[in-house]
C-alpha angles and dihedrals in degrees: 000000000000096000088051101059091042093062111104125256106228133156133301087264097055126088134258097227136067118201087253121092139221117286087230097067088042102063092045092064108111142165088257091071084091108121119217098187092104129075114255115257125270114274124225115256117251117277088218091061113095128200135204107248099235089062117083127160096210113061108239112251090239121098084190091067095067117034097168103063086074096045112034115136093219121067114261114253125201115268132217129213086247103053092048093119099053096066100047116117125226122259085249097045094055094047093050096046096052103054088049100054093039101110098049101059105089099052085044094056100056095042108111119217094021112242130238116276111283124222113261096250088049085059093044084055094044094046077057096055100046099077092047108107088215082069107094123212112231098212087072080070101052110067086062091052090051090050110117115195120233082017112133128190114225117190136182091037118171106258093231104055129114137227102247090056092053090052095048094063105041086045084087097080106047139318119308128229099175148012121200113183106168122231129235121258098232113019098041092195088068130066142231091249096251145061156158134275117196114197117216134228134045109000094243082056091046094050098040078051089060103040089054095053086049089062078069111060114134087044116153116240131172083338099307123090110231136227110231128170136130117298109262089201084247098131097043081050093048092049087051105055087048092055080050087055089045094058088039087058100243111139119200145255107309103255097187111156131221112261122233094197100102090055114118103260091202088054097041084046091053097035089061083051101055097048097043080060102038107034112021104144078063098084092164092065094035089063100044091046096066084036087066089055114107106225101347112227124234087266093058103050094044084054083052088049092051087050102059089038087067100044091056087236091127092161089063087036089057093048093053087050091051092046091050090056109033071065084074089244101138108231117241134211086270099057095038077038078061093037096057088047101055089048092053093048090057090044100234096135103170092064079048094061088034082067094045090053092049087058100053085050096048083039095241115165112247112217132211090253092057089051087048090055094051091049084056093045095060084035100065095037084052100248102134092167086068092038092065103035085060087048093050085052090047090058099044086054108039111029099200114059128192134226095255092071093035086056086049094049091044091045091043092059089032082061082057107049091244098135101156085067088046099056094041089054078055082049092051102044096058091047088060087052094250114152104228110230120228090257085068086052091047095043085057094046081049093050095046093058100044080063089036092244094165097171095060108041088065080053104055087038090054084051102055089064098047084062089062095256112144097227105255128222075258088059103051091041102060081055090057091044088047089056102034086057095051097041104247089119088155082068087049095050082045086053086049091052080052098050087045087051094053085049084245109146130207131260137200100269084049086052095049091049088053092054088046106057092053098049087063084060091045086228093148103167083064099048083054093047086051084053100051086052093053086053089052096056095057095257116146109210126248135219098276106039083054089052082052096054089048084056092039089054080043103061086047084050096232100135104168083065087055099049085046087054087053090051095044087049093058090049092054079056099253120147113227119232132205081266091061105056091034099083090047099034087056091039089064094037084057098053095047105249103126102161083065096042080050085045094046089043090053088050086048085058101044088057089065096261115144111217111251131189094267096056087050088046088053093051092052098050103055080046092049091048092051084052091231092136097170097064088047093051085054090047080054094054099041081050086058096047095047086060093250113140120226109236135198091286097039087066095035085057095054091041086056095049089051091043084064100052082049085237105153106175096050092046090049086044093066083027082074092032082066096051104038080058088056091235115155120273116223142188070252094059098039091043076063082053105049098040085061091054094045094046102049088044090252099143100155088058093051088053088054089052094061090045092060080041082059098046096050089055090241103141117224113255139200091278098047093051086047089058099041081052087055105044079056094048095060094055096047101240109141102170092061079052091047089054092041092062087038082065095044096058094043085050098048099243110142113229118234134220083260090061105049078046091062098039096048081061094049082056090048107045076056105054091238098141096158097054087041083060097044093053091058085048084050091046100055082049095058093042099250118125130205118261123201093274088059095048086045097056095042093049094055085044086063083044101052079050097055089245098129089156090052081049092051089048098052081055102054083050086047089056094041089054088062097251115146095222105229124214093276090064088042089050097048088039097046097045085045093054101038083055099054090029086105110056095016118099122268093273091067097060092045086052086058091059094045092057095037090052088050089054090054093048088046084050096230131162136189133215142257097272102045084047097059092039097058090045086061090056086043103059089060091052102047102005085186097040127265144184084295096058099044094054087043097054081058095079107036116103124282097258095048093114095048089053083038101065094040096051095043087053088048112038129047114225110275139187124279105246110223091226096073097076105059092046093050089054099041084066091065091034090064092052094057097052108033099045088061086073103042123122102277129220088257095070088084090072099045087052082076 
């Protein structure tokens, strides 16, 4: 219980564990932990006994030295250690033999399987071919036998690499029927440092699979760059010719290693010790520190245990336990105590509980250190039922808890946002007479932000510092996360002053909540300004502030600077993650340069990062949003043969891309695509659905839609009911829309700015003016004020009724409110007033002038086809030209008098035809109301 309590009480980040361990499994170390289960080593021979030369035990690695055992002309028989002599051969004989056979060496030794002795004159008439260029050499042949097709060489491999990761990673390129790592000579958990990868399927996929992984060779991987090329059969070849050695009895180099036996136990003991306290960020040494023991004690190898555990490796922590005891030393509470944790720190709790169970079978006595780490372990994977029902147990088996346990279970139920349970075990705690550390204060801090309980948190923060506790850097910095999530980032710049006042600096994880926080905001002059200030105190960036400045240069959309922070971030010797190209990857993708998004996804490859769902999400959707859905259907295909699997998103993408082209029966095909995977279907999914119907008109098929939505139990939302408006808008139907906000209201869905705006078009494609009016007022009751869109459509509502006046009116209002009018107002204001110019009164015309001069201050210009359109209206109101045109003129396009004088030689002055007006606005008409219901820029993150 001791070395319980004088363990330190660290953050929630910190480990349970020191490297030293319990005093208990100190003092039963003895000198009868020897194990006797293995054989003695080999003794030395005698130095007195003397031995003929031509004897030797070992054969010699020559073949050279002996010539006879190819080319003898009775068949070898197997030889014993004590008829050596009689097979020697004489001094004479060997030199006679081999001058005679010399010349036949080199062909005998590359003939597979050897071939039955041949008669003396045959040999004569070979020895005479041999130097006849005709003649030719069989080993020219074998490296194409050995050939294996889809079968790639990869060299300069980490040794301590697995074959799944290899496999990962090379899975990229096709399927994948084999994995060779080879493995080293002497320590046979390590390997050579190279390998094979041998791709499945036809052999033309296969070999399409491997020259395309051979593109890729200097690519980085787990910080080495591979070698990577076709396979040459070498090393089948290799593997053959020593079978032939084998069969023609020649045994190969003499690979005896050097023994560590004779090494002092008590110096290589304290030596281990020295550098696990000294140096233990060095693994390397570590390990082959307490490889250099001769026959580890129980105490090493639970130190070895502990060490692992901290360092969250538990496969190498589970091989030291097994070697331990395949030792025959008996594991205590201490070393299973540093099992489970290494399997809790590496949150693989069911292994955890498998040890617990073990020592309730062996008997073995389980601490309160062991239950605390347990508690940790579900905490940290989320599962705060089995945090507390390891807690209950705690309390029924050892009556006084500390406050260790007490800081796990609090932080277990504050991962969860249960706040309530984590204020009654405070509660608790205190009651039990147990002082709270300050780490309890900080995990609550930590809880109520996660739920933006602002309030209590200051709470919990002032009364830190009535217990006497000096605020940490921990401490400030869950106010400045606190902040930095909820948007208040100024309170979070007022937090820092306060920092900087208790002589506290910053640190990295301060700096990125900062960013952060200002990146929510997208203020990115002052996450730049944040990140200037992190370079001047001396601060190196990590990984993920990196990934948070390419977003940052993204959002700008300056994405040379992003690819030149990538770059910066692999001098500075970081290693770029998935996180890292996915902003810029979809950034290209967006604005339609997909050479440059391929070119960044082939740099993401080269780095060592595997492509994962979410970087080919990210692919589809810049391509989905630039509605190019041919080149994201091939990204689909080159994702499935990578090996990648859609998944819910990946299909709701592409649904979306096809909804805006209005193409049905493309968005229901990977509709089923979705549900025969069994993927989830969500309001996102069905929202893809819904968009196709009411594009393409199809407004039946939408109603079927929401049935399934009600089936399945998935309640409309804002945005459903926005899309099924506006399906009703565009035809005109203003009484379906009318029911449609009815339900809205009766279901307790609030309805946004974007749905009064659609359904003030449903109103005016109608020609419903009156109910159009009575929704604004509706509107400035319920607090929600027009935007643009909204102006825009109602302006081209008072158009569509001949009331240019009533149009000119709602665009004064717009301007009072405080709105800046865009081309698409000035296009349906302009084209309303220029049609009615010639029988309206004089107010009208001077309301003409008003709007045109505006435009020429805004510096807009129309295009080609408006232009010709309001000439045309021109020409009825001053047939000679006037103030009107000139000012007109002003904002056609450049080459307006070129196309002028064409079009007046070539066509006669006709008529205006009154349905021009309505199409030309319908153009801008479509882009209000279908943009409201595009994929936003928000959908990146929800890919993750």
């Amino acid at each position: 219980m001791d070395s319980l309590v004088s363990l330190p009480t660290s953050h929630c980040h910190s480990p349970l564990f020191t490297s030293k361990p319990h005093s208990s499994s100190a003092t039963t170390t003895t000198s009868t932990s020897v194990s006797f289960s293995l054989p003695p080593p080999p003794q030395p021979p005698e130095p007195n006994i003397r031995r003929p030369k031509s004897i030797n035990p070992s054969p010699k690695p020559k073949i050279s030295s002996n010539p006879l055992k190819n080319f003898s002309t009775t068949t070898p028989t197997p030889t014993t250690t004590n008829n050596n002599f009689s097979h020697v051969p004489s001094p004479g004989e060997t030199t006679r033999t081999t001058q005679s056979l010399v010349s036949k060496l080199r062909l005998s030794s590359k003939l597979f399987p050897p071939p039955p002795p041949p008669p003396l004159l045959h040999d004569t008439r070979k020895a005479t071919q041999i130097s006849e260029p005709e003649a030719p050499s069989p080993e020219l042949e074998k490296p194409e036998n050995f050939r294996q097709h889809g079968k790639i060489f990869i060299g300069n491999l980490p040794s301590w690499i697995k074959k799944h990761e290899v496999a990962e990673f090379f899975r990229q390129f096709g399927p994948i029927k084999d994995v060779i790592v080879i493995k080293a000579h002497n320590e046979i958990h390590r390997n050579a440092g190279f390998g094979f990868v041998v791709y499945g399927g036809p052999p033309p996929v296969a070999e399409k699979s491997a020259l395309k992984a051979v593109e890729f060779d200097g690519v980085e991987f787990r910080g080495r760059v591979l070698t990577v090329k076709l396979d040459d059969g070498t090393r089948l070849k290799g593997k053959a010719e020593e079978r032939a050695r084998w069969v023609e009895g020649y045994q190969g180099q003499d690979l005896s290693n050097k023994s560590k036996w004779h090494q002092e136990r008590e110096g290589s003991r304290r030596l281990f010790r020295k550098v696990l306290d000294s140096e233990p960020e060095n693994w390397q040494k570590v390990v082959f520190a307490f490889e250099r023991i001769d026959k580890p004690s129980r105490r090493e190898f639970g130190l070895m245990v502990n060490y692992y555990a901290r360092r969250g490796d538990m496969h190498r922590a589970r091989e030291t336990f097994e070697r331990m005891r395949s030792r025959g030393i008996e594991p205590t509470s201490h070393v299973y105590t540093n099992l489970v944790h290494a399997y809790a720190v590496g949150r693989d709790m069911e292994e955890a509980l498998s040890c617990v169970r073990k020592m309730k079978e062996e008997g073995i006595e389980i601490t309160l250190v062991t239950y605390s780490i347990l508690v940790r372990g579900f905490a940290k994977i989320g599962n705060s039922e089995a945090a507390d029902y390891w807690f209950e147990e705690a309390k029924e088996r050892h009556t006084p808890l500390n406050a260790i346990i007490y800081g796990n279970i609090v932080y277990a139920h504050c991962q969860t946002c249960n706040m309530e349970r984590a204020e009654a075990l405070v509660r608790e705690m205190e009651e039990e007479g147990i002082d709270a550390p300050i780490d309890i204060y900080h995990t609550m801090m930590d809880g109520y932000t996660m739920i933006g309980n602002e309030e209590k948190c200051l709470i919990v923060f002032e009364r830190l510092k009535e217990c006497g506790f000096t605020p940490s850097i921990i401490s400030y910095g869950c106010l400045i996360n606190l902040y930095a999530k909820i948007g208040k980032v100024s309170k979070a710049l007022e937090v820092s002053k306060m920092m900087e006042c208790a002589s506290i600096k910053h640190n990295m994880k301060t700096y990125s909540m900062l960013i952060n926080g200002y990146l929510k905001l997208k203020d990115w002059a002052n996450a730049f300004a944040i990140f200037e200030d992190l370079v001047k105190d001396g601060l190196k960036p990590d990984v993920v502030l990196y990934n948070n400045i390419i977003q940052a240069f993204c959002g700008m959309g300056n994405m040379d600077r992003a690819i030149h922070t990538v770059k910066e971030m692999q001098k500075e010797r970081h290693r770029p993650t998935t996180r890292t190209f996915m902003p810029i990857i979809h950034g290209f993708a967006r604005a339609g340069e997909m050479r440059r998004a391929l070119e960044v996804f082939d740099m993401m490859r080269r780095s060592g990062c595997i492509p994962t769902v979410h970087t080919f999400n990210a692919l589809i959707l810049g391509l989905t949003e630039k509605r190019q859905m041919e080149k994201a259907v091939e990204i689909l295909d080159e994702m499935t043969l990578a090996g990648v699997t859609p998944n819910e998103h990946t299909y709701t993408t592409i649904m979306h891309g096809y909804a805006s082209l209005g193409d049905t029966g493309k968005a229901f095909e990977y509709f089923s695509k979705l549900r025969n995977e069994g993927l989830e279907l969500d309001v996102y999914t069905y929202e893809a659905l819904l968009k196709a119907c009411c594009k393409s008109g199809r407004m039946q098929s939408a109603l079927a839609v929401t049935k399934e939505m009600a089936a399945q139990n998935i309640p409309r939302n804002t945005f459903v009911y926005n899309i099924l408006i506006d399906g009703w808008a565009r035809r005109g139907d203003v009484w379906e829309a009318a029911d449609l906000m009815q339900q809205m209201k009766q279901e307790g869905v609030q309805p946004d700015i974007h749905t009064y705006t659609s359904f003030i078009n449903a109103c005016c494609k109608a020609g419903d003016m009156l109910r159009a009016t009575k929704t604004i007022q509706e509107m400035d009751a319920i607090g929600i004020k027009p935007n643009v869109k909204t102006y825009t459509t109602l302006i081209h509502g008072w158009a569509r009724a001949s009331l240019p006046e009533k149009a000119l009116k709602c665009f004064e209002e717009m301007k009072l409110a405080g709105l800046k009018p865009d081309k698409a107002v000035y296009h349906c204001l302009m084209t309303s007033l220029l049609s009615r110019a010639t029988v309206a009164e004089a107010y009208i015309y001077s309301g003409v002038l008003s709007v045109c001069r505006e435009m020429i201050v805004s510096g807009l210009t129309v295009d080609m086809g408006t232009a010709v359109h309001w000439s045309r209206c021109l020409r009825k109101i001053e047939r000679s030209g006037g103030e009107l045109t000139e000012a007109l003129q002003k904002t056609f396009p450049p080459d307006w008098n070129s196309y002028h004088t064409i079009a007046a030689n070539s066509d006669p002055e006709t008529d205006d035809e009154p349905e021009s007006d309505d199409e030309d606005n319908d153009v801008y008409l479509d882009n209000v109301t279908d943009g409201d219901n595009d994929i936003d820029n928000e959908d990146l993150n929800r890919l993750w």
